[in-house]
PDB file of C-alpha atoms and ligand atoms in Angstrom:
ATOM      1  CA  MET A   1     144.025 180.858  15.184  1.00  0.00           C
ATOM      2  CA  PRO A   2     142.179 182.687  17.982  1.00  0.00           C
ATOM      3  CA  ILE A   3     138.429 182.907  17.435  1.00  0.00           C
ATOM      4  CA  THR A   4     137.112 186.370  16.612  1.00  0.00           C
ATOM      5  CA  VAL A   5     133.694 187.937  16.092  1.00  0.00           C
ATOM      6  CA  PRO A   6     134.122 187.915  12.261  1.00  0.00           C
ATOM      7  CA  GLU A   7     135.027 184.209  12.480  1.00  0.00           C
ATOM      8  CA  LEU A   8     131.672 183.525  14.149  1.00  0.00           C
ATOM      9  CA  TYR A   9     129.878 185.329  11.283  1.00  0.00           C
ATOM     10  CA  ARG A  10     131.881 183.219   8.842  1.00  0.00           C
ATOM     11  CA  LYS A  11     130.852 180.041  10.626  1.00  0.00           C
ATOM     12  CA  LYS A  12     127.168 180.953  10.407  1.00  0.00           C
ATOM     13  CA  ALA A  13     127.471 181.805   6.710  1.00  0.00           C
ATOM     14  CA  ALA A  14     129.294 178.528   6.039  1.00  0.00           C
ATOM     15  CA  GLY A  15     126.759 176.497   8.041  1.00  0.00           C
ATOM     16  CA  GLU A  16     129.424 175.456  10.578  1.00  0.00           C
ATOM     17  CA  ARG A  17     128.113 174.972  14.116  1.00  0.00           C
ATOM     18  CA  ILE A  18     129.460 177.228  16.879  1.00  0.00           C
ATOM     19  CA  THR A  19     130.428 175.699  20.243  1.00  0.00           C
ATOM     20  CA  MET A  20     130.292 177.638  23.498  1.00  0.00           C
ATOM     21  CA  LEU A  21     130.711 176.672  27.164  1.00  0.00           C
ATOM     22  CA  THR A  22     131.001 178.513  30.433  1.00  0.00           C
ATOM     23  CA  ALA A  23     134.166 178.580  32.533  1.00  0.00           C
ATOM     24  CA  TYR A  24     134.934 180.448  35.715  1.00  0.00           C
ATOM     25  CA  ASP A  25     138.581 179.807  36.589  1.00  0.00           C
ATOM     26  CA  PHE A  26     142.021 178.981  35.188  1.00  0.00           C
ATOM     27  CA  PRO A  27     142.051 175.146  35.138  1.00  0.00           C
ATOM     28  CA  PHE A  28     138.565 174.728  33.679  1.00  0.00           C
ATOM     29  CA  ALA A  29     139.087 177.503  31.116  1.00  0.00           C
ATOM     30  CA  GLN A  30     142.313 175.781  30.077  1.00  0.00           C
ATOM     31  CA  MET A  31     140.447 172.474  29.583  1.00  0.00           C
ATOM     32  CA  VAL A  32     137.689 174.141  27.568  1.00  0.00           C
ATOM     33  CA  ASP A  33     140.190 176.068  25.453  1.00  0.00           C
ATOM     34  CA  GLU A  34     142.364 173.008  24.803  1.00  0.00           C
ATOM     35  CA  SER A  35     139.223 171.145  23.675  1.00  0.00           C
ATOM     36  CA  GLY A  36     138.832 173.665  20.838  1.00  0.00           C
ATOM     37  CA  ILE A  37     135.578 175.268  21.993  1.00  0.00           C
ATOM     38  CA  ASP A  38     134.917 178.502  20.048  1.00  0.00           C
ATOM     39  CA  VAL A  39     133.526 180.729  22.791  1.00  0.00           C
ATOM     40  CA  ILE A  40     134.066 180.728  26.568  1.00  0.00           C
ATOM     41  CA  LEU A  41     131.389 182.552  28.516  1.00  0.00           C
ATOM     42  CA  VAL A  42     132.315 183.720  31.997  1.00  0.00           C
ATOM     43  CA  GLY A  43     128.659 183.336  32.934  1.00  0.00           C
ATOM     44  CA  ASP A  44     126.908 184.865  35.906  1.00  0.00           C
ATOM     45  CA  SER A  45     125.696 181.271  36.346  1.00  0.00           C
ATOM     46  CA  LEU A  46     128.759 181.140  38.600  1.00  0.00           C
ATOM     47  CA  GLY A  47     126.341 182.487  41.221  1.00  0.00           C
ATOM     48  CA  THR A  48     124.498 179.165  41.247  1.00  0.00           C
ATOM     49  CA  VAL A  49     127.162 176.610  40.291  1.00  0.00           C
ATOM     50  CA  VAL A  50     130.217 178.110  42.043  1.00  0.00           C
ATOM     51  CA  GLN A  51     128.760 180.236  44.849  1.00  0.00           C
ATOM     52  CA  GLY A  52     125.812 177.920  45.630  1.00  0.00           C
ATOM     53  CA  LEU A  53     123.204 180.697  45.418  1.00  0.00           C
ATOM     54  CA  PRO A  54     119.570 180.036  44.378  1.00  0.00           C
ATOM     55  CA  THR A  55     119.681 182.724  41.631  1.00  0.00           C
ATOM     56  CA  THR A  56     122.237 184.809  39.722  1.00  0.00           C
ATOM     57  CA  LEU A  57     120.868 188.091  41.089  1.00  0.00           C
ATOM     58  CA  PRO A  58     123.426 188.687  43.893  1.00  0.00           C
ATOM     59  CA  VAL A  59     126.481 188.289  41.607  1.00  0.00           C
ATOM     60  CA  SER A  60     128.546 191.501  41.497  1.00  0.00           C
ATOM     61  CA  MET A  61     130.747 193.189  38.884  1.00  0.00           C
ATOM     62  CA  GLU A  62     133.799 192.682  41.139  1.00  0.00           C
ATOM     63  CA  GLU A  63     133.164 188.940  41.251  1.00  0.00           C
ATOM     64  CA  MET A  64     132.614 188.751  37.487  1.00  0.00           C
ATOM     65  CA  LEU A  65     135.841 190.643  36.770  1.00  0.00           C
ATOM     66  CA  TYR A  66     137.791 188.440  39.198  1.00  0.00           C
ATOM     67  CA  HIS A  67     136.634 185.298  37.380  1.00  0.00           C
ATOM     68  CA  THR A  68     137.114 186.892  33.941  1.00  0.00           C
ATOM     69  CA  THR A  69     140.797 187.617  34.622  1.00  0.00           C
ATOM     70  CA  MET A  70     141.380 183.958  35.581  1.00  0.00           C
ATOM     71  CA  VAL A  71     139.636 182.683  32.453  1.00  0.00           C
ATOM     72  CA  VAL A  72     141.453 185.125  30.161  1.00  0.00           C
ATOM     73  CA  ARG A  73     144.807 184.064  31.620  1.00  0.00           C
ATOM     74  CA  ALA A  74     144.111 180.441  30.645  1.00  0.00           C
ATOM     75  CA  THR A  75     142.643 181.040  27.186  1.00  0.00           C
ATOM     76  CA  LYS A  76     144.726 180.967  24.015  1.00  0.00           C
ATOM     77  CA  ASN A  77     142.151 180.417  21.258  1.00  0.00           C
ATOM     78  CA  ALA A  78     138.541 180.820  22.367  1.00  0.00           C
ATOM     79  CA  LEU A  79     136.682 184.118  22.285  1.00  0.00           C
ATOM     80  CA  VAL A  80     136.091 185.119  25.924  1.00  0.00           C
ATOM     81  CA  VAL A  81     132.732 186.758  26.658  1.00  0.00           C
ATOM     82  CA  GLY A  82     132.044 188.427  30.020  1.00  0.00           C
ATOM     83  CA  ASP A  83     128.492 188.168  31.322  1.00  0.00           C
ATOM     84  CA  MET A  84     127.112 191.436  32.691  1.00  0.00           C
ATOM     85  CA  PRO A  85     125.579 190.754  36.130  1.00  0.00           C
ATOM     86  CA  PHE A  86     122.254 192.078  37.403  1.00  0.00           C
ATOM     87  CA  LEU A  87     122.311 195.851  38.063  1.00  0.00           C
ATOM     88  CA  SER A  88     125.538 196.438  36.130  1.00  0.00           C
ATOM     89  CA  TYR A  89     123.630 197.711  33.052  1.00  0.00           C
ATOM     90  CA  GLN A  90     119.982 198.267  34.006  1.00  0.00           C
ATOM     91  CA  THR A  91     120.411 201.666  35.715  1.00  0.00           C
ATOM     92  CA  SER A  92     121.684 203.699  32.738  1.00  0.00           C
ATOM     93  CA  VAL A  93     123.380 203.390  29.361  1.00  0.00           C
ATOM     94  CA  GLU A  94     126.368 205.239  30.826  1.00  0.00           C
ATOM     95  CA  GLU A  95     126.818 202.728  33.654  1.00  0.00           C
ATOM     96  CA  GLY A  96     126.355 199.879  31.172  1.00  0.00           C
ATOM     97  CA  ILE A  97     129.111 201.264  28.931  1.00  0.00           C
ATOM     98  CA  ARG A  98     131.472 201.716  31.881  1.00  0.00           C
ATOM     99  CA  ASN A  99     130.884 198.190  33.208  1.00  0.00           C
ATOM    100  CA  ALA A 100     131.102 196.594  29.745  1.00  0.00           C
ATOM    101  CA  GLY A 101     134.380 198.466  29.236  1.00  0.00           C
ATOM    102  CA  LEU A 102     135.717 196.976  32.480  1.00  0.00           C
ATOM    103  CA  PHE A 103     135.199 193.477  31.039  1.00  0.00           C
ATOM    104  CA  LEU A 104     137.281 194.449  28.000  1.00  0.00           C
ATOM    105  CA  LYS A 105     139.952 195.922  30.274  1.00  0.00           C
ATOM    106  CA  ALA A 106     139.975 192.569  32.125  1.00  0.00           C
ATOM    107  CA  GLY A 107     140.774 190.859  28.809  1.00  0.00           C
ATOM    108  CA  ALA A 108     137.362 189.724  27.539  1.00  0.00           C
ATOM    109  CA  SER A 109     136.646 190.309  23.845  1.00  0.00           C
ATOM    110  CA  ALA A 110     132.898 190.843  24.212  1.00  0.00           C
ATOM    111  CA  VAL A 111     130.099 191.095  26.756  1.00  0.00           C
ATOM    112  CA  LYS A 112     126.740 189.364  27.075  1.00  0.00           C
ATOM    113  CA  LEU A 113     123.631 190.936  28.515  1.00  0.00           C
ATOM    114  CA  GLU A 114     120.063 189.776  29.025  1.00  0.00           C
ATOM    115  CA  GLY A 115     117.030 191.377  27.378  1.00  0.00           C
ATOM    116  CA  GLY A 116     115.499 192.177  24.004  1.00  0.00           C
ATOM    117  CA  ALA A 117     114.022 195.469  22.827  1.00  0.00           C
ATOM    118  CA  SER A 118     114.363 196.905  26.360  1.00  0.00           C
ATOM    119  CA  VAL A 119     118.191 196.849  26.216  1.00  0.00           C
ATOM    120  CA  CYS A 120     118.604 197.946  22.586  1.00  0.00           C
ATOM    121  CA  ASP A 121     119.680 201.496  23.502  1.00  0.00           C
ATOM    122  CA  LEU A 122     122.591 200.031  25.419  1.00  0.00           C
ATOM    123  CA  ILE A 123     123.438 197.463  22.721  1.00  0.00           C
ATOM    124  CA  ALA A 124     123.534 200.285  20.144  1.00  0.00           C
ATOM    125  CA  ALA A 125     125.749 202.460  22.361  1.00  0.00           C
ATOM    126  CA  LEU A 126     128.176 199.597  23.104  1.00  0.00           C
ATOM    127  CA  THR A 127     128.321 198.709  19.410  1.00  0.00           C
ATOM    128  CA  ARG A 128     129.043 202.362  18.592  1.00  0.00           C
ATOM    129  CA  TYR A 129     132.044 202.212  20.938  1.00  0.00           C
ATOM    130  CA  ASP A 130     133.259 198.888  19.476  1.00  0.00           C
ATOM    131  CA  ILE A 131     132.316 196.765  22.470  1.00  0.00           C
ATOM    132  CA  PRO A 132     130.911 193.595  20.859  1.00  0.00           C
ATOM    133  CA  VAL A 133     127.638 192.480  22.447  1.00  0.00           C
ATOM    134  CA  MET A 134     126.096 189.022  22.626  1.00  0.00           C
ATOM    135  CA  ALA A 135     122.386 189.388  23.399  1.00  0.00           C
ATOM    136  CA  HIS A 136     120.405 186.858  25.469  1.00  0.00           C
ATOM    137  CA  ILE A 137     116.640 186.421  25.089  1.00  0.00           C
ATOM    138  CA  GLY A 138     113.971 183.897  26.098  1.00  0.00           C
ATOM    139  CA  LEU A 139     114.537 182.444  29.553  1.00  0.00           C
ATOM    140  CA  THR A 140     116.660 185.200  31.043  1.00  0.00           C
ATOM    141  CA  PRO A 141     117.687 184.068  34.558  1.00  0.00           C
ATOM    142  CA  GLN A 142     117.983 187.650  35.858  1.00  0.00           C
ATOM    143  CA  SER A 143     114.192 187.954  35.236  1.00  0.00           C
ATOM    144  CA  VAL A 144     113.402 184.945  37.444  1.00  0.00           C
ATOM    145  CA  HIS A 145     110.902 186.865  39.570  1.00  0.00           C
ATOM    146  CA  ARG A 146     108.925 188.207  36.589  1.00  0.00           C
ATOM    147  CA  MET A 147     108.874 184.743  34.982  1.00  0.00           C
ATOM    148  CA  GLY A 148     107.842 183.065  38.266  1.00  0.00           C
ATOM    149  CA  GLY A 149     110.701 180.565  38.024  1.00  0.00           C
ATOM    150  CA  PHE A 150     113.074 179.223  35.394  1.00  0.00           C
ATOM    151  CA  LYS A 151     110.421 178.424  32.788  1.00  0.00           C
ATOM    152  CA  VAL A 152     110.424 177.951  29.017  1.00  0.00           C
ATOM    153  CA  GLN A 153     109.523 181.254  27.309  1.00  0.00           C
ATOM    154  CA  GLY A 154     107.905 182.057  23.962  1.00  0.00           C
ATOM    155  CA  LYS A 155     105.141 179.444  24.190  1.00  0.00           C
ATOM    156  CA  GLY A 156     102.036 180.347  22.162  1.00  0.00           C
ATOM    157  CA  ASP A 157     101.739 182.584  19.106  1.00  0.00           C
ATOM    158  CA  ALA A 158     101.865 185.964  20.856  1.00  0.00           C
ATOM    159  CA  ALA A 159     104.882 185.050  23.005  1.00  0.00           C
ATOM    160  CA  ALA A 160     106.679 183.567  19.975  1.00  0.00           C
ATOM    161  CA  GLU A 161     106.080 186.797  18.009  1.00  0.00           C
ATOM    162  CA  LYS A 162     107.410 188.874  20.908  1.00  0.00           C
ATOM    163  CA  LEU A 163     110.542 186.702  20.966  1.00  0.00           C
ATOM    164  CA  MET A 164     110.908 187.076  17.197  1.00  0.00           C
ATOM    165  CA  ALA A 165     110.605 190.875  17.585  1.00  0.00           C
ATOM    166  CA  ASP A 166     113.233 190.878  20.373  1.00  0.00           C
ATOM    167  CA  ALA A 167     115.597 188.851  18.172  1.00  0.00           C
ATOM    168  CA  ARG A 168     115.165 191.292  15.278  1.00  0.00           C
ATOM    169  CA  ALA A 169     115.620 194.255  17.634  1.00  0.00           C
ATOM    170  CA  VAL A 170     118.916 193.070  19.146  1.00  0.00           C
ATOM    171  CA  GLN A 171     120.300 192.311  15.680  1.00  0.00           C
ATOM    172  CA  GLU A 172     119.216 195.741  14.455  1.00  0.00           C
ATOM    173  CA  ALA A 173     120.844 197.374  17.503  1.00  0.00           C
ATOM    174  CA  GLY A 174     124.170 195.735  16.615  1.00  0.00           C
ATOM    175  CA  ALA A 175     124.467 192.528  18.663  1.00  0.00           C
ATOM    176  CA  PHE A 176     126.937 190.133  16.991  1.00  0.00           C
ATOM    177  CA  ALA A 177     125.130 187.016  18.279  1.00  0.00           C
ATOM    178  CA  VAL A 178     122.150 186.100  20.412  1.00  0.00           C
ATOM    179  CA  VAL A 179     121.691 183.392  23.026  1.00  0.00           C
ATOM    180  CA  LEU A 180     118.260 181.751  22.851  1.00  0.00           C
ATOM    181  CA  GLU A 181     117.565 180.129  26.207  1.00  0.00           C
ATOM    182  CA  GLY A 182     114.544 177.971  27.095  1.00  0.00           C
ATOM    183  CA  VAL A 183     112.726 178.572  23.813  1.00  0.00           C
ATOM    184  CA  PRO A 184     110.523 176.118  21.864  1.00  0.00           C
ATOM    185  CA  ARG A 185     112.452 174.408  19.072  1.00  0.00           C
ATOM    186  CA  ASP A 186     110.237 175.754  16.253  1.00  0.00           C
ATOM    187  CA  THR A 187     110.594 179.352  17.388  1.00  0.00           C
ATOM    188  CA  ALA A 188     114.377 179.013  17.734  1.00  0.00           C
ATOM    189  CA  LYS A 189     114.479 177.528  14.218  1.00  0.00           C
ATOM    190  CA  ARG A 190     112.487 180.466  12.800  1.00  0.00           C
ATOM    191  CA  ILE A 191     114.696 183.031  14.530  1.00  0.00           C
ATOM    192  CA  THR A 192     117.860 181.267  13.330  1.00  0.00           C
ATOM    193  CA  ALA A 193     116.612 181.207   9.737  1.00  0.00           C
ATOM    194  CA  GLU A 194     115.649 184.884   9.766  1.00  0.00           C
ATOM    195  CA  LEU A 195     118.651 186.449  11.528  1.00  0.00           C
ATOM    196  CA  SER A 196     121.977 187.093   9.842  1.00  0.00           C
ATOM    197  CA  ILE A 197     123.796 186.965  13.215  1.00  0.00           C
ATOM    198  CA  PRO A 198     124.475 183.579  14.864  1.00  0.00           C
ATOM    199  CA  THR A 199     121.988 182.170  17.377  1.00  0.00           C
ATOM    200  CA  ILE A 200     123.439 180.152  20.254  1.00  0.00           C
ATOM    201  CA  GLY A 201     120.898 177.824  21.846  1.00  0.00           C
ATOM    202  CA  ILE A 202     120.551 176.443  25.347  1.00  0.00           C
ATOM    203  CA  GLY A 203     117.343 174.500  25.727  1.00  0.00           C
ATOM    204  CA  ALA A 204     116.329 175.792  22.296  1.00  0.00           C
ATOM    205  CA  GLY A 205     116.715 172.646  20.191  1.00  0.00           C
ATOM    206  CA  PRO A 206     119.211 171.583  17.539  1.00  0.00           C
ATOM    207  CA  ASP A 207     118.419 174.119  14.813  1.00  0.00           C
ATOM    208  CA  CYS A 208     120.391 177.035  16.272  1.00  0.00           C
ATOM    209  CA  ASP A 209     123.727 178.088  14.761  1.00  0.00           C
ATOM    210  CA  GLY A 210     125.516 177.022  17.941  1.00  0.00           C
ATOM    211  CA  GLN A 211     125.016 175.553  21.380  1.00  0.00           C
ATOM    212  CA  VAL A 212     126.047 176.580  24.880  1.00  0.00           C
ATOM    213  CA  LEU A 213     125.905 174.684  28.181  1.00  0.00           C
ATOM    214  CA  VAL A 214     126.988 175.433  31.710  1.00  0.00           C
ATOM    215  CA  LEU A 215     130.268 173.508  32.028  1.00  0.00           C
ATOM    216  CA  TYR A 216     129.481 172.107  35.486  1.00  0.00           C
ATOM    217  CA  ASP A 217     126.209 170.631  34.133  1.00  0.00           C
ATOM    218  CA  LEU A 218     128.002 168.940  31.210  1.00  0.00           C
ATOM    219  CA  LEU A 219     130.706 167.532  33.503  1.00  0.00           C
ATOM    220  CA  GLY A 220     128.292 166.365  36.223  1.00  0.00           C
ATOM    221  CA  LEU A 221     129.747 168.705  38.829  1.00  0.00           C
ATOM    222  CA  PHE A 222     126.457 170.390  39.708  1.00  0.00           C
ATOM    223  CA  ASP A 223     123.509 168.262  40.745  1.00  0.00           C
ATOM    224  CA  ARG A 224     121.192 170.538  42.734  1.00  0.00           C
ATOM    225  CA  PHE A 225     118.907 170.462  39.709  1.00  0.00           C
ATOM    226  CA  VAL A 226     119.467 169.154  36.200  1.00  0.00           C
ATOM    227  CA  PRO A 227     117.380 170.881  33.503  1.00  0.00           C
ATOM    228  CA  LYS A 228     115.813 168.719  30.765  1.00  0.00           C
ATOM    229  CA  PHE A 229     118.051 170.271  28.099  1.00  0.00           C
ATOM    230  CA  VAL A 230     121.300 169.235  29.809  1.00  0.00           C
ATOM    231  CA  LYS A 231     123.269 166.243  28.598  1.00  0.00           C
ATOM    232  CA  ARG A 232     125.865 164.968  31.042  1.00  0.00           C
ATOM    233  CA  TYR A 233     129.069 163.906  29.314  1.00  0.00           C
ATOM    234  CA  ALA A 234     130.846 162.947  32.564  1.00  0.00           C
ATOM    235  CA  ASN A 235     130.154 162.411  36.240  1.00  0.00           C
ATOM    236  CA  LEU A 236     133.063 164.270  37.798  1.00  0.00           C
ATOM    237  CA  LYS A 237     131.378 164.905  41.154  1.00  0.00           C
ATOM    238  CA  ALA A 238     130.971 161.158  41.762  1.00  0.00           C
ATOM    239  CA  ASP A 239     134.556 160.536  40.592  1.00  0.00           C
ATOM    240  CA  ALA A 240     135.865 163.267  42.923  1.00  0.00           C
ATOM    241  CA  VAL A 241     133.938 161.967  45.944  1.00  0.00           C
ATOM    242  CA  LYS A 242     135.321 158.484  45.220  1.00  0.00           C
ATOM    243  CA  ALA A 243     138.914 159.782  45.024  1.00  0.00           C
ATOM    244  CA  ILE A 244     138.596 161.918  48.164  1.00  0.00           C
ATOM    245  CA  SER A 245     137.037 159.031  50.124  1.00  0.00           C
ATOM    246  CA  LYS A 246     139.919 156.770  49.081  1.00  0.00           C
ATOM    247  CA  TYR A 247     142.440 159.388  50.268  1.00  0.00           C
ATOM    248  CA  LYS A 248     140.598 159.631  53.625  1.00  0.00           C
ATOM    249  CA  LYS A 249     140.667 155.833  54.080  1.00  0.00           C
ATOM    250  CA  GLU A 250     144.361 155.615  53.187  1.00  0.00           C
ATOM    251  CA  VAL A 251     145.347 158.397  55.608  1.00  0.00           C
ATOM    252  CA  GLU A 252     143.287 156.813  58.370  1.00  0.00           C
ATOM    253  CA  SER A 253     144.718 153.335  57.741  1.00  0.00           C
ATOM    254  CA  GLY A 254     148.321 154.551  57.373  1.00  0.00           C
ATOM    255  CA  LYS A 255     148.521 153.486  53.697  1.00  0.00           C
ATOM    256  CA  PHE A 256     149.330 157.080  52.630  1.00  0.00           C
ATOM    257  CA  PRO A 257     151.934 158.525  52.700  1.00  0.00           C
ATOM    258  CA  THR A 258     154.552 155.808  52.231  1.00  0.00           C
ATOM    259  CA  ASP A 259     158.314 156.098  52.053  1.00  0.00           C
ATOM    260  CA  LYS A 260     157.896 156.880  48.327  1.00  0.00           C
ATOM    261  CA  GLU A 261     156.163 160.166  49.149  1.00  0.00           C
ATOM    262  CA  SER A 262     158.695 161.066  51.864  1.00  0.00           C
ATOM    263  CA  PHE A 263     161.905 163.169  51.812  1.00  0.00           C
ATOM    264  CA  HIS A 264     165.254 161.871  53.062  1.00  0.00           C
TER     265      HIS A 264
HETATM  266  O1  LIG B 301     125.325 182.655  32.867  1.00  0.00           O
HETATM  267  C1  LIG B 301     125.364 181.764  32.008  1.00  0.00           C
HETATM  268  O2  LIG B 301     126.059 180.758  32.149  1.00  0.00           O
HETATM  269  C2  LIG B 301     124.549 181.930  30.819  1.00  0.00           C
HETATM  270  C3  LIG B 301     124.466 180.792  29.855  1.00  0.00           C
HETATM  271  C4  LIG B 301     123.691 179.684  30.426  1.00  0.00           C
HETATM  272  C5  LIG B 301     123.976 181.206  28.535  1.00  0.00           C
HETATM  273  O3  LIG B 301     123.965 182.947  30.640  1.00  0.00           O
END
C-alpha cells in the first residue's frame, strides 16, 4: 500500500517509527522504495552531495523538478516530498503556492520548506489549497549565513523555547509533519511529546517519531564532511573506486574484454 499523509498520522498515533531518506534519481529512488522506506525526500541537499556545491543556496526550482520527476518515476510505495529550494518561497505567498504546485504537478505528494513562525502564512495558504507541507526547523541549511555555519540550534533555554514556539506555530498553520534538524535531544523529545503531528529527526536524537538521513551519507558516497549524527551503513564510494580501478587495470593489461564479451 502506498504511504499517504494519513498513514503517517496513524503511525505516530500507534507509536510506529517513520523512516525517511533522500533520493535524487531513478536508481537510488528505486533502491530506497524497494527497501520499504516510508518517505522519500527529494532534498535540496542535492546541491552539496550531487552538484558538489558548498551550500544548498544555488539550487534552482528547475533542478529540483528535474530530480523530482526521476524519483517519482521510480517510486511505487513511498510518499515523495519535494524540497522547496532557496528563493522559491521567500518572496511571496503567491510565488510559494505556484512553486509548491509545480512539485505536485511533477508527481510529488507534498513539499518541504524551511522555517518556523516566519513561513506560517505560506504553510496555511498551501494547506488551504490541499498542498501538504512538511515543515523544517532547527538547523535550516538555507539559513547558513545567519547561523554562521551548520551548527546545532536551540541550545539554551531561550533558544529551546523559540524552537518549541516554531514547532507549535507550524503545526497550527497546518503542516502535516516537521523535520527537526540539529536540535538537542531533550528539546526534540519535548517537541515530539507535545505535537500531534509527526516529528522527523536528523541530528535530533532517538526520541522523534521518525528519522531522516541524506542517502549518500548513509551509503558512504559523500565524504567531504561527515556530521556527528550520521551513521554509515555502507562504504559504496570505496567499493566503487575499487571496482573502477580493477576495470582500468584489466583494460590496460588486455584482460578485459575477452572472447566471452565479444560478438561473432
Ligand atoms: O535537503 C535535505 O536533504 C534535507 C534533509 C536533510 C532533511 O532537508
